[in-house]
Amino acid sequence: MMFRAIAAAIARIMKIGIAGIRWCENLVLSPFRALFGGGALPNPEYNPKMTSTEILDEYEANRQAQASSHQRSDRDAIETTKKYAAASPAARATTDLSAVPAAARVALLTMDDHELKALAAAGPSKVRKWLEGKEHGIFGVPNVTTSAKTKAVSAPVQPPAGMTLQEQMVWRVQAHLGKPDHSTGFRIA
């Protein structure tokens, strides 16, 4: 009972204080309102030209355009690249790289373990830039080049004996590119 009385008294004091602040504000601002025509601004007139159904249809079309297969394939390429880079050498041989663009696929297959480790540790935005061939900022990982800057060398038909499946795949790509030491200059210590 006593608590209610105290709370009611505090509430009355607050209401009186707020009313006093409003009165002081009106006293100070009333000359300016009289001079400059103060008062509430009129609401602008707005007559929509689209119905709510048309707006919802346009929203749905935009949403579906954003969720198109291009963006999904971009995400798939990033996920596949990171999965390949983080995998063991034996698991890399069986990783499906079809979601990765051809130039990036060639670069992935010719990278050494240090470069793949750096690529696996990079964030999705940096991996996306790497896949697009832009400056990515991943230390120790070479840029993807879309144009071949080296002469293609005809590869022998059979790889040397005694190689694992993964080594054979890398050997074929390197032999085809004519760049067996493609990424030796980009090692992470």
mmCIF file of C-alpha atoms in Angstrom:
data_model
loop_
_atom_site.group_PDB
_atom_site.id
_atom_site.type_symbol
_atom_site.label_atom_id
_atom_site.label_comp_id
_atom_site.label_asym_id
_atom_site.label_seq_id
_atom_site.Cartn_x
_atom_site.Cartn_y
_atom_site.Cartn_z
ATOM 1 C CA MET A 1 0.000 0.000 0.000
ATOM 2 C CA MET A 2 2.766 2.392 0.922
ATOM 3 C CA PHE A 3 4.703 1.434 -2.203
ATOM 4 C CA ARG A 4 1.700 2.341 -4.407
ATOM 5 C CA ALA A 5 1.416 5.754 -2.805
ATOM 6 C CA ILE A 6 5.115 6.448 -3.320
ATOM 7 C CA ALA A 7 4.963 5.242 -6.957
ATOM 8 C CA ALA A 8 1.870 7.409 -7.619
ATOM 9 C CA ALA A 9 3.593 10.465 -6.131
ATOM 10 C CA ILE A 10 6.684 9.885 -8.267
ATOM 11 C CA ALA A 11 4.491 9.484 -11.364
ATOM 12 C CA ARG A 12 2.679 12.774 -10.623
ATOM 13 C CA ILE A 13 5.984 14.592 -10.145
ATOM 14 C CA MET A 14 7.247 13.220 -13.485
ATOM 15 C CA LYS A 15 4.047 14.282 -15.281
ATOM 16 C CA ILE A 16 4.253 17.762 -13.810
ATOM 17 C CA GLY A 17 7.945 17.988 -14.752
ATOM 18 C CA ILE A 18 7.252 16.947 -18.350
ATOM 19 C CA ALA A 19 4.360 19.388 -18.614
ATOM 20 C CA GLY A 20 6.639 22.156 -17.290
ATOM 21 C CA ILE A 21 9.287 21.300 -19.892
ATOM 22 C CA ARG A 22 6.680 21.433 -22.681
ATOM 23 C CA TRP A 23 5.414 24.809 -21.398
ATOM 24 C CA CYS A 24 8.977 26.217 -21.372
ATOM 25 C CA GLU A 25 9.609 24.864 -24.856
ATOM 26 C CA ASN A 26 6.423 26.490 -26.173
ATOM 27 C CA LEU A 27 7.338 29.759 -24.440
ATOM 28 C CA VAL A 28 10.764 29.829 -26.084
ATOM 29 C CA LEU A 29 9.658 28.659 -29.526
ATOM 30 C CA SER A 30 6.353 30.591 -29.839
ATOM 31 C CA PRO A 31 7.969 33.781 -31.237
ATOM 32 C CA PHE A 32 9.718 31.750 -33.929
ATOM 33 C CA ARG A 33 6.515 29.939 -34.825
ATOM 34 C CA ALA A 34 4.731 33.275 -35.110
ATOM 35 C CA LEU A 35 7.430 34.726 -37.367
ATOM 36 C CA PHE A 36 8.156 31.732 -39.575
ATOM 37 C CA GLY A 37 4.773 30.098 -39.692
ATOM 38 C CA GLY A 38 5.678 27.191 -37.486
ATOM 39 C CA GLY A 39 3.240 24.464 -37.022
ATOM 40 C CA ALA A 40 2.973 20.999 -38.274
ATOM 41 C CA LEU A 41 4.111 20.462 -41.846
ATOM 42 C CA PRO A 42 1.335 19.368 -44.151
ATOM 43 C CA ASN A 43 1.414 15.730 -45.101
ATOM 44 C CA PRO A 44 2.398 15.216 -48.727
ATOM 45 C CA GLU A 45 -0.209 13.722 -50.970
ATOM 46 C CA TYR A 46 0.645 10.246 -52.148
ATOM 47 C CA ASN A 47 -1.432 8.250 -54.560
ATOM 48 C CA PRO A 48 0.146 4.877 -55.281
ATOM 49 C CA LYS A 49 0.159 3.784 -58.903
ATOM 50 C CA MET A 50 0.662 0.090 -58.098
ATOM 51 C CA THR A 51 -1.598 -2.237 -56.225
ATOM 52 C CA SER A 52 -0.313 -4.321 -53.360
ATOM 53 C CA THR A 53 -0.544 -7.449 -55.527
ATOM 54 C CA GLU A 54 1.696 -5.881 -58.180
ATOM 55 C CA ILE A 55 4.209 -4.858 -55.527
ATOM 56 C CA LEU A 56 4.273 -8.390 -54.107
ATOM 57 C CA ASP A 57 4.702 -9.854 -57.608
ATOM 58 C CA GLU A 58 7.603 -7.500 -58.323
ATOM 59 C CA TYR A 59 9.181 -8.362 -54.969
ATOM 60 C CA GLU A 60 8.873 -12.089 -55.693
ATOM 61 C CA ALA A 61 10.400 -11.661 -59.164
ATOM 62 C CA ASN A 62 13.345 -9.732 -57.703
ATOM 63 C CA ARG A 63 13.827 -12.338 -54.996
ATOM 64 C CA GLN A 64 13.882 -15.158 -57.519
ATOM 65 C CA ALA A 65 16.306 -13.245 -59.732
ATOM 66 C CA GLN A 66 18.693 -12.892 -56.793
ATOM 67 C CA ALA A 67 18.434 -16.571 -55.991
ATOM 68 C CA SER A 68 19.254 -17.510 -59.561
ATOM 69 C CA SER A 69 21.510 -20.357 -60.479
ATOM 70 C CA HIS A 70 24.412 -17.959 -61.126
ATOM 71 C CA GLN A 71 24.665 -17.010 -57.461
ATOM 72 C CA ARG A 72 24.207 -20.612 -56.384
ATOM 73 C CA SER A 73 26.891 -21.772 -58.768
ATOM 74 C CA ASP A 74 29.155 -19.041 -57.364
ATOM 75 C CA ARG A 75 28.555 -20.365 -53.857
ATOM 76 C CA ASP A 76 29.091 -23.917 -55.070
ATOM 77 C CA ALA A 77 32.389 -22.917 -56.662
ATOM 78 C CA ILE A 78 33.547 -21.268 -53.428
ATOM 79 C CA GLU A 79 32.496 -24.243 -51.298
ATOM 80 C CA THR A 80 34.088 -26.725 -53.708
ATOM 81 C CA THR A 81 37.325 -24.733 -53.837
ATOM 82 C CA LYS A 82 37.578 -24.525 -50.052
ATOM 83 C CA LYS A 83 36.714 -28.209 -49.694
ATOM 84 C CA TYR A 84 39.347 -29.197 -52.262
ATOM 85 C CA ALA A 85 41.992 -26.967 -50.684
ATOM 86 C CA ALA A 86 41.350 -28.345 -47.193
ATOM 87 C CA ALA A 87 41.237 -31.997 -48.257
ATOM 88 C CA SER A 88 44.068 -34.493 -47.997
ATOM 89 C CA PRO A 89 45.982 -35.319 -51.195
ATOM 90 C CA ALA A 90 44.181 -38.659 -51.471
ATOM 91 C CA ALA A 91 40.761 -37.014 -51.109
ATOM 92 C CA ARG A 92 41.615 -34.308 -53.657
ATOM 93 C CA ALA A 93 41.898 -36.928 -56.395
ATOM 94 C CA THR A 94 38.215 -37.781 -55.996
ATOM 95 C CA THR A 95 36.859 -34.255 -55.467
ATOM 96 C CA ASP A 96 34.411 -33.118 -58.140
ATOM 97 C CA LEU A 97 35.613 -29.736 -59.453
ATOM 98 C CA SER A 98 32.871 -29.234 -62.044
ATOM 99 C CA ALA A 99 31.477 -26.195 -60.168
ATOM 100 C CA VAL A 100 34.850 -24.416 -60.356
ATOM 101 C CA PRO A 101 35.613 -22.323 -63.484
ATOM 102 C CA ALA A 102 38.096 -23.899 -65.879
ATOM 103 C CA ALA A 103 40.937 -21.413 -65.291
ATOM 104 C CA ALA A 104 40.616 -21.753 -61.506
ATOM 105 C CA ARG A 105 40.404 -25.544 -61.841
ATOM 106 C CA VAL A 106 43.728 -25.613 -63.669
ATOM 107 C CA ALA A 107 45.282 -23.356 -61.025
ATOM 108 C CA LEU A 108 43.937 -25.583 -58.238
ATOM 109 C CA LEU A 109 45.360 -28.711 -59.803
ATOM 110 C CA THR A 110 48.817 -27.167 -60.114
ATOM 111 C CA MET A 111 49.055 -25.682 -56.600
ATOM 112 C CA ASP A 112 51.254 -27.157 -53.918
ATOM 113 C CA ASP A 113 50.180 -27.948 -50.343
ATOM 114 C CA HIS A 114 51.276 -24.577 -48.912
ATOM 115 C CA GLU A 115 49.202 -22.629 -51.419
ATOM 116 C CA LEU A 116 46.189 -24.889 -50.917
ATOM 117 C CA LYS A 117 46.483 -24.461 -47.149
ATOM 118 C CA ALA A 118 46.472 -20.660 -47.553
ATOM 119 C CA LEU A 119 43.482 -20.862 -49.909
ATOM 120 C CA ALA A 120 41.583 -23.086 -47.458
ATOM 121 C CA ALA A 121 42.179 -20.560 -44.659
ATOM 122 C CA ALA A 122 40.922 -17.606 -46.735
ATOM 123 C CA GLY A 123 37.441 -16.187 -46.360
ATOM 124 C CA PRO A 124 34.654 -16.622 -48.928
ATOM 125 C CA SER A 125 35.028 -13.118 -50.368
ATOM 126 C CA LYS A 126 38.738 -13.640 -51.014
ATOM 127 C CA VAL A 127 38.084 -17.040 -52.579
ATOM 128 C CA ARG A 128 35.405 -15.460 -54.805
ATOM 129 C CA LYS A 129 37.887 -12.813 -55.947
ATOM 130 C CA TRP A 130 40.473 -15.554 -56.588
ATOM 131 C CA LEU A 131 37.959 -17.526 -58.673
ATOM 132 C CA GLU A 132 37.133 -14.409 -60.713
ATOM 133 C CA GLY A 133 40.835 -13.772 -61.375
ATOM 134 C CA LYS A 134 40.863 -10.482 -59.448
ATOM 135 C CA GLU A 135 43.373 -9.286 -56.874
ATOM 136 C CA HIS A 136 42.411 -11.394 -53.855
ATOM 137 C CA GLY A 137 44.930 -10.600 -51.108
ATOM 138 C CA ILE A 138 45.620 -14.218 -50.113
ATOM 139 C CA PHE A 139 49.324 -14.307 -49.323
ATOM 140 C CA GLY A 140 51.181 -17.048 -51.156
ATOM 141 C CA VAL A 141 48.418 -17.908 -53.622
ATOM 142 C CA PRO A 142 48.933 -16.935 -57.276
ATOM 143 C CA ASN A 143 46.186 -15.193 -59.203
ATOM 144 C CA VAL A 144 44.020 -17.159 -61.597
ATOM 145 C CA THR A 145 44.871 -16.216 -65.171
ATOM 146 C CA THR A 146 42.221 -16.680 -67.797
ATOM 147 C CA SER A 147 44.563 -16.420 -70.752
ATOM 148 C CA ALA A 148 47.386 -18.860 -71.306
ATOM 149 C CA LYS A 149 50.672 -16.961 -71.142
ATOM 150 C CA THR A 150 52.848 -19.997 -71.855
ATOM 151 C CA LYS A 151 53.217 -22.201 -74.859
ATOM 152 C CA ALA A 152 51.282 -25.419 -74.695
ATOM 153 C CA VAL A 153 53.491 -28.484 -74.841
ATOM 154 C CA SER A 154 52.136 -31.768 -76.091
ATOM 155 C CA ALA A 155 51.937 -34.139 -73.156
ATOM 156 C CA PRO A 156 53.151 -37.713 -73.373
ATOM 157 C CA VAL A 157 50.356 -40.254 -73.443
ATOM 158 C CA GLN A 158 51.305 -42.224 -70.316
ATOM 159 C CA PRO A 159 52.575 -40.797 -66.992
ATOM 160 C CA PRO A 160 55.690 -42.312 -65.443
ATOM 161 C CA ALA A 161 55.158 -45.566 -63.542
ATOM 162 C CA GLY A 162 54.864 -45.641 -59.754
ATOM 163 C CA MET A 163 52.666 -42.533 -59.337
ATOM 164 C CA THR A 164 49.482 -42.392 -57.302
ATOM 165 C CA LEU A 165 46.209 -41.407 -58.974
ATOM 166 C CA GLN A 166 46.458 -37.862 -57.605
ATOM 167 C CA GLU A 167 50.077 -37.492 -58.735
ATOM 168 C CA GLN A 168 49.129 -38.749 -62.205
ATOM 169 C CA MET A 169 46.336 -36.168 -62.459
ATOM 170 C CA VAL A 170 48.648 -33.318 -61.402
ATOM 171 C CA TRP A 171 51.367 -34.612 -63.744
ATOM 172 C CA ARG A 172 48.967 -34.598 -66.707
ATOM 173 C CA VAL A 173 47.812 -31.038 -66.003
ATOM 174 C CA GLN A 174 51.369 -29.791 -65.538
ATOM 175 C CA ALA A 175 52.566 -31.592 -68.643
ATOM 176 C CA HIS A 176 49.684 -30.148 -70.643
ATOM 177 C CA LEU A 177 50.407 -26.624 -69.449
ATOM 178 C CA GLY A 178 54.127 -26.966 -69.935
ATOM 179 C CA LYS A 179 54.678 -25.472 -66.500
ATOM 180 C CA PRO A 180 55.954 -28.205 -64.143
ATOM 181 C CA ASP A 181 57.189 -25.589 -61.651
ATOM 182 C CA HIS A 182 54.167 -23.290 -62.008
ATOM 183 C CA SER A 183 53.844 -22.321 -58.361
ATOM 184 C CA THR A 184 57.289 -22.744 -56.852
ATOM 185 C CA GLY A 185 57.699 -18.987 -56.371
ATOM 186 C CA PHE A 186 54.644 -18.677 -54.132
ATOM 187 C CA ARG A 187 55.427 -20.731 -51.064
ATOM 188 C CA ILE A 188 54.329 -19.920 -47.542
ATOM 189 C CA ALA A 189 56.991 -20.598 -44.956
#
